[in-house]
């Protein structure tokens, strides 16, 4: 039982999802009135439209804030809460309600892509073999990755799915012991590689599935790799940042996507201070932007973080780009680093969505309550 408890603690910490065999795509009876097409947009405040989850109308729904930063539209009207969603750069939208994943297109009924609603959620194997989790669309919207007893790739054009990684579990006849559980985290910009979380009783690690070669590479590092991962623009590496100190170490690392080798950029402790890093971004010119704080002593609570820029090594030419500090629940960068959308800490899992330009312009609250930020169109 201690092994199972440890696994659930680690999964909770790193927000891993639990992954059964997919059903054929089907059209469900309309669950929602078809939302109207997005209105004609005013001049852009944001680089793209913003999609997010919010309970601002009572039930968790997917919302869209147009690139003008003003026009707000509720995209899903179902009478059941949306658990997770994802959106591609072309506006293709998928969302999960309990143990089903739906495809949403404007002016059409929602389509069921993955259906395991008949699974017994009270069974011992449900969390490891039956639960549907973590829908992740490739950048072009053509392929859906999700977790369901392992890692699946669903081709939206053909309606076929293939399990490329199967969860490893052991059973003694009375209990099921998870050995490794796989779940998608984020597609690379190329759309050919997929960052995967690997949960086990020993910790939570990361790996990369290369769809072009059908090759799986594990990232090298500690037993627990946490907390925010971001692909570089060239899809050649993954940045991993941690503002936590305790079960995991704070700092910033770069992982080679081909070999899985790790290169520490900002170490947890340099002898002078502890370094806390969150939400990294590599700019097109190779420089980095991230949220950062340091402390001579071990802090008693989470530190407010500052928006900074540095050279590609993470430390050289580090400079603060805004004077204000943030208590961050989530952040979403523009690709050029000109701005970040920050979900401020609030009650529960959501909070105000604040626009923070990297040139120091005054902060601007765009949405009163939201979470799970995604760029789309």
XYZ file of C-alpha atoms in Angstrom:
377
model
C 0.000 0.000 0.000
C 2.898 2.387 0.647
C 4.005 1.924 -2.971
C 0.545 2.811 -4.258
C 0.345 5.852 -1.971
C 3.738 7.104 -3.145
C 2.704 6.737 -6.773
C -0.438 8.787 -6.274
C 1.559 11.492 -4.456
C 3.979 11.785 -7.363
C 1.199 11.793 -9.952
C -0.541 14.566 -8.074
C 2.646 16.624 -7.844
C 3.507 16.593 -11.519
C -0.100 16.600 -12.804
C 0.415 13.331 -14.648
C -2.672 11.731 -16.171
C -3.730 8.122 -16.168
C -4.336 6.354 -19.189
C -8.105 1.389 -22.746
C -8.779 0.466 -26.248
C -10.456 3.148 -28.347
C -13.788 2.748 -30.044
C -14.496 3.798 -33.620
C -15.308 7.468 -34.020
C -19.054 8.087 -33.889
C -21.414 11.022 -34.109
C -23.302 11.557 -30.889
C -26.730 13.120 -30.575
C -26.324 16.882 -30.213
C -25.215 17.710 -26.686
C -25.008 21.412 -27.327
C -26.403 24.185 -29.453
C -23.908 24.906 -32.189
C -21.996 28.063 -31.303
C -21.841 30.768 -33.874
C -18.682 31.433 -35.848
C -16.161 33.717 -34.155
C -16.979 37.371 -34.811
C -14.902 39.610 -37.020
C -11.999 40.673 -34.877
C -10.619 44.102 -34.095
C -6.873 44.877 -34.182
C -4.852 42.265 -32.325
C -3.695 42.684 -28.767
C -2.568 39.039 -28.633
C -0.623 37.005 -31.196
C -3.447 34.435 -31.389
C -6.860 33.754 -29.928
C -6.718 32.385 -26.387
C -8.637 29.254 -25.366
C -9.088 28.388 -21.706
C -11.250 26.525 -19.209
C -13.441 28.480 -16.848
C -16.315 27.985 -14.417
C -17.303 31.649 -14.783
C -20.855 30.558 -15.757
C -21.035 27.786 -13.171
C -19.923 24.695 -15.137
C -16.435 24.215 -16.549
C -16.530 25.131 -20.247
C -14.045 26.008 -22.975
C -13.929 29.726 -23.711
C -12.274 31.682 -26.509
C -10.856 35.171 -26.138
C -10.242 36.684 -29.579
C -6.851 38.144 -30.409
C -8.320 41.617 -29.874
C -8.273 40.809 -26.140
C -11.940 41.811 -25.813
C -14.309 39.483 -27.699
C -15.156 36.555 -25.441
C -17.108 33.479 -26.569
C -18.151 30.292 -24.783
C -17.192 27.482 -27.166
C -18.833 24.510 -25.436
C -22.424 24.608 -24.214
C -22.814 21.083 -22.855
C -24.525 20.639 -19.515
C -21.647 18.568 -18.166
C -18.322 19.922 -17.008
C -15.368 19.784 -19.382
C -12.518 17.970 -17.649
C -9.726 18.669 -20.164
C -9.333 20.139 -23.626
C -6.792 21.002 -26.293
C -6.794 23.117 -29.429
C -4.601 23.102 -32.546
C -3.234 26.161 -34.296
C -6.010 25.870 -36.933
C -8.731 25.997 -34.279
C -9.512 22.247 -34.162
C -10.846 21.653 -30.659
C -11.076 18.458 -28.607
C -12.308 18.059 -25.071
C -12.817 15.312 -22.498
C -15.929 14.712 -20.426
C -15.330 11.903 -17.961
C -14.213 8.905 -20.058
C -14.967 10.289 -23.530
C -13.058 12.591 -25.867
C -15.083 14.753 -28.255
C -14.175 16.622 -31.423
C -15.735 20.070 -31.764
C -16.207 21.896 -35.028
C -18.238 25.058 -35.558
C -21.856 24.516 -36.673
C -21.724 20.707 -36.365
C -22.729 18.277 -33.649
C -19.980 17.154 -31.296
C -18.317 13.933 -32.471
C -17.125 11.201 -30.126
C -13.552 10.249 -30.936
C -12.754 8.034 -27.939
C -15.453 6.326 -25.882
C -14.826 4.238 -22.794
C -17.819 5.453 -20.793
C -18.846 1.856 -20.028
C -15.716 1.203 -17.961
C -16.236 0.625 -14.251
C -14.600 3.541 -12.483
C -14.714 1.639 -9.187
C -12.629 -1.264 -10.478
C -9.044 -1.813 -9.350
C -7.653 -1.471 -12.856
C -9.587 1.642 -13.873
C -6.915 4.250 -13.099
C -4.161 2.272 -14.811
C -5.924 0.580 -17.740
C -9.340 2.136 -18.367
C -9.266 5.869 -17.641
C -9.140 8.266 -20.617
C -6.889 11.254 -20.037
C -4.747 14.013 -21.524
C -6.012 14.778 -25.047
C -3.204 16.502 -26.966
C -3.564 17.665 -30.571
C -0.606 17.894 -32.940
C 0.062 21.496 -34.050
C -1.653 20.944 -37.421
C -4.687 19.318 -35.786
C -4.297 16.062 -37.750
C -3.359 13.701 -34.901
C -4.737 13.315 -31.399
C -2.570 11.810 -28.683
C -4.196 10.601 -25.497
C -3.667 8.265 -22.562
C -5.810 5.164 -22.140
C -3.955 2.160 -20.797
C -0.909 3.637 -22.515
C -0.195 6.161 -25.243
C -2.496 6.262 -28.293
C -2.212 8.223 -31.526
C -5.521 8.868 -33.311
C -5.511 9.948 -36.976
C -8.493 12.277 -37.384
C -8.677 11.892 -41.180
C -9.003 8.089 -41.172
C -10.580 7.651 -37.740
C -8.039 5.002 -36.773
C -6.011 4.796 -33.577
C -2.803 2.979 -32.702
C -1.414 2.307 -29.240
C 2.312 2.984 -29.412
C 3.136 2.544 -25.713
C 1.312 0.176 -23.345
C 1.188 0.779 -19.607
C 3.195 -1.739 -17.623
C 1.340 -3.155 -14.618
C 1.689 -6.236 -12.419
C -1.035 -8.139 -10.586
C -0.978 -10.509 -7.641
C -4.597 -11.522 -8.150
C -5.942 -9.067 -5.593
C -4.303 -5.774 -6.455
C -2.768 -4.164 -9.512
C 0.666 -2.645 -9.077
C 1.619 0.037 -11.615
C 5.153 -0.215 -12.951
C 5.081 2.485 -15.640
C 2.165 4.627 -16.812
C 2.455 6.779 -19.959
C 0.652 9.986 -20.774
C 1.181 12.708 -23.428
C 2.380 16.121 -22.284
C 3.120 18.292 -25.339
C 3.805 17.976 -29.070
C 6.954 19.496 -30.502
C 6.493 22.391 -32.967
C 7.499 19.968 -35.751
C 4.498 17.762 -34.965
C 6.769 14.706 -35.179
C 7.817 14.341 -31.540
C 5.709 14.063 -28.424
C 6.834 14.652 -24.850
C 5.562 11.835 -22.601
C 5.247 11.604 -18.822
C 6.269 8.299 -17.224
C 4.780 7.668 -13.786
C 6.101 4.904 -11.561
C 6.291 4.104 -7.838
C 9.869 5.440 -7.853
C 8.997 8.821 -9.303
C 7.846 10.598 -12.420
C 10.099 10.885 -15.441
C 9.786 12.096 -19.024
C 10.411 10.634 -22.440
C 10.003 11.540 -26.096
C 8.113 9.530 -28.693
C 9.348 10.210 -32.222
C 6.466 9.470 -34.608
C 8.740 9.589 -37.653
C 10.978 6.767 -36.379
C 8.678 5.033 -33.834
C 11.464 5.515 -31.289
C 11.041 6.209 -27.580
C 13.805 8.061 -25.736
C 13.864 8.554 -21.985
C 15.124 11.830 -20.612
C 18.029 11.327 -18.242
C 17.792 12.826 -14.778
C 16.539 12.465 -11.248
C 13.731 10.126 -10.140
C 11.264 13.012 -10.341
C 11.421 15.379 -13.309
C 9.256 18.415 -12.648
C 7.639 20.909 -13.209
C 7.155 22.965 -16.440
C 8.409 21.657 -19.770
C 8.674 23.612 -23.025
C 9.895 22.587 -26.480
C 12.461 24.782 -28.207
C 11.382 26.315 -31.550
C 13.550 23.897 -33.565
C 12.125 20.821 -31.742
C 15.697 19.754 -30.958
C 15.445 20.001 -27.182
C 13.142 20.396 -24.204
C 13.529 22.931 -21.418
C 12.430 21.854 -17.945
C 12.039 24.340 -15.098
C 11.215 23.878 -11.432
C 10.335 26.522 -8.826
C 9.831 23.845 -6.149
C 12.103 22.752 -3.336
C 11.412 19.535 -1.456
C 10.481 16.335 -3.239
C 11.981 17.919 -6.374
C 14.880 20.303 -6.909
C 14.516 23.809 -8.311
C 16.408 24.938 -11.405
C 16.456 24.825 -15.192
C 17.638 22.029 -17.511
C 17.906 21.410 -21.230
C 17.327 17.877 -22.599
C 18.481 16.776 -26.027
C 15.458 15.346 -27.873
C 17.506 12.725 -29.723
C 19.684 11.354 -26.922
C 17.737 12.364 -23.821
C 20.918 13.763 -22.280
C 20.492 16.547 -19.727
C 22.463 19.775 -19.473
C 21.849 21.827 -16.307
C 21.465 25.522 -17.083
C 20.556 26.875 -13.647
C 21.430 24.642 -10.707
C 19.348 24.460 -7.552
C 22.058 25.917 -5.331
C 25.256 27.666 -6.338
C 26.700 28.117 -2.844
C 25.433 31.676 -2.692
C 21.707 31.226 -3.224
C 18.878 28.889 -4.156
C 17.516 29.454 -7.652
C 13.864 29.005 -8.583
C 12.776 28.923 -12.231
C 9.344 28.571 -13.853
C 7.718 28.612 -17.315
C 10.789 28.760 -19.597
C 10.761 29.932 -23.204
C 13.509 29.807 -25.820
C 13.347 32.725 -28.227
C 14.013 32.326 -31.970
C 17.514 33.796 -31.495
C 18.364 31.231 -28.783
C 18.011 33.531 -25.771
C 15.779 32.456 -22.900
C 12.952 34.070 -20.990
C 11.496 32.650 -17.805
C 10.162 33.547 -14.381
C 12.833 33.543 -11.693
C 13.637 34.216 -8.044
C 16.574 33.488 -5.761
C 17.000 33.260 -2.017
C 20.036 33.032 0.230
C 18.098 30.856 2.680
C 15.561 28.107 2.146
C 12.255 30.006 1.794
C 9.398 29.121 4.105
C 6.842 29.442 1.284
C 6.699 29.914 -2.475
C 8.558 32.996 -3.647
C 7.062 35.586 -5.991
C 8.780 35.312 -9.375
C 10.152 37.958 -11.740
C 10.103 37.951 -15.529
C 13.706 37.769 -16.771
C 15.706 37.289 -19.962
C 19.101 35.590 -20.280
C 21.528 34.174 -22.782
C 21.043 30.603 -23.996
C 23.079 29.230 -21.071
C 20.404 30.407 -18.622
C 22.666 32.633 -16.552
C 24.682 34.886 -18.872
C 23.377 38.437 -19.286
C 20.413 37.718 -17.048
C 18.269 40.815 -16.651
C 14.874 41.553 -15.196
C 12.438 42.818 -17.835
C 9.567 43.845 -15.560
C 9.646 45.446 -12.129
C 6.662 43.563 -10.732
C 6.651 40.099 -9.164
C 4.122 37.376 -9.855
C 2.468 34.700 -7.770
C 1.967 32.337 -10.701
C -0.385 29.417 -11.099
C 0.202 29.168 -14.858
C 1.835 31.144 -17.676
C 1.602 31.126 -21.465
C 4.239 32.936 -23.549
C 3.989 34.489 -26.970
C 6.544 32.715 -29.159
C 8.614 35.891 -29.567
C 8.660 36.582 -25.813
C 6.917 39.934 -26.221
C 4.288 39.015 -23.647
C 3.062 36.340 -21.287
C -0.418 35.567 -20.054
C -0.277 34.805 -16.355
C -2.912 33.075 -14.263
C -2.520 34.633 -10.854
C -2.916 32.498 -7.765
C -6.498 32.482 -6.499
C -9.006 30.141 -4.900
C -9.009 26.672 -6.454
C -7.232 25.859 -9.710
C -8.060 29.062 -11.619
C -7.575 32.784 -11.246
C -7.480 36.078 -13.139
C -5.707 35.945 -16.521
C -3.308 38.883 -16.677
C -1.469 40.243 -19.718
C 2.172 41.073 -18.929
C 4.221 42.646 -21.726
C 7.962 42.138 -21.516
C 8.582 45.840 -22.268
C 7.196 46.855 -18.884
C 3.809 48.191 -19.954
C 1.179 48.174 -17.158
C -0.440 44.856 -16.379
C -3.891 44.266 -17.861
C -6.516 41.822 -16.608
C -8.079 40.149 -19.664
C -10.332 37.535 -18.034
C -11.665 37.393 -14.505
C -11.359 33.630 -14.010
C -9.662 30.938 -16.090
C -7.069 28.152 -16.342
C -5.420 25.731 -18.780
C -4.346 28.359 -21.302
C -3.860 27.462 -24.994
C -3.161 29.466 -28.140
C -5.482 28.759 -31.084
C -7.338 30.523 -33.877
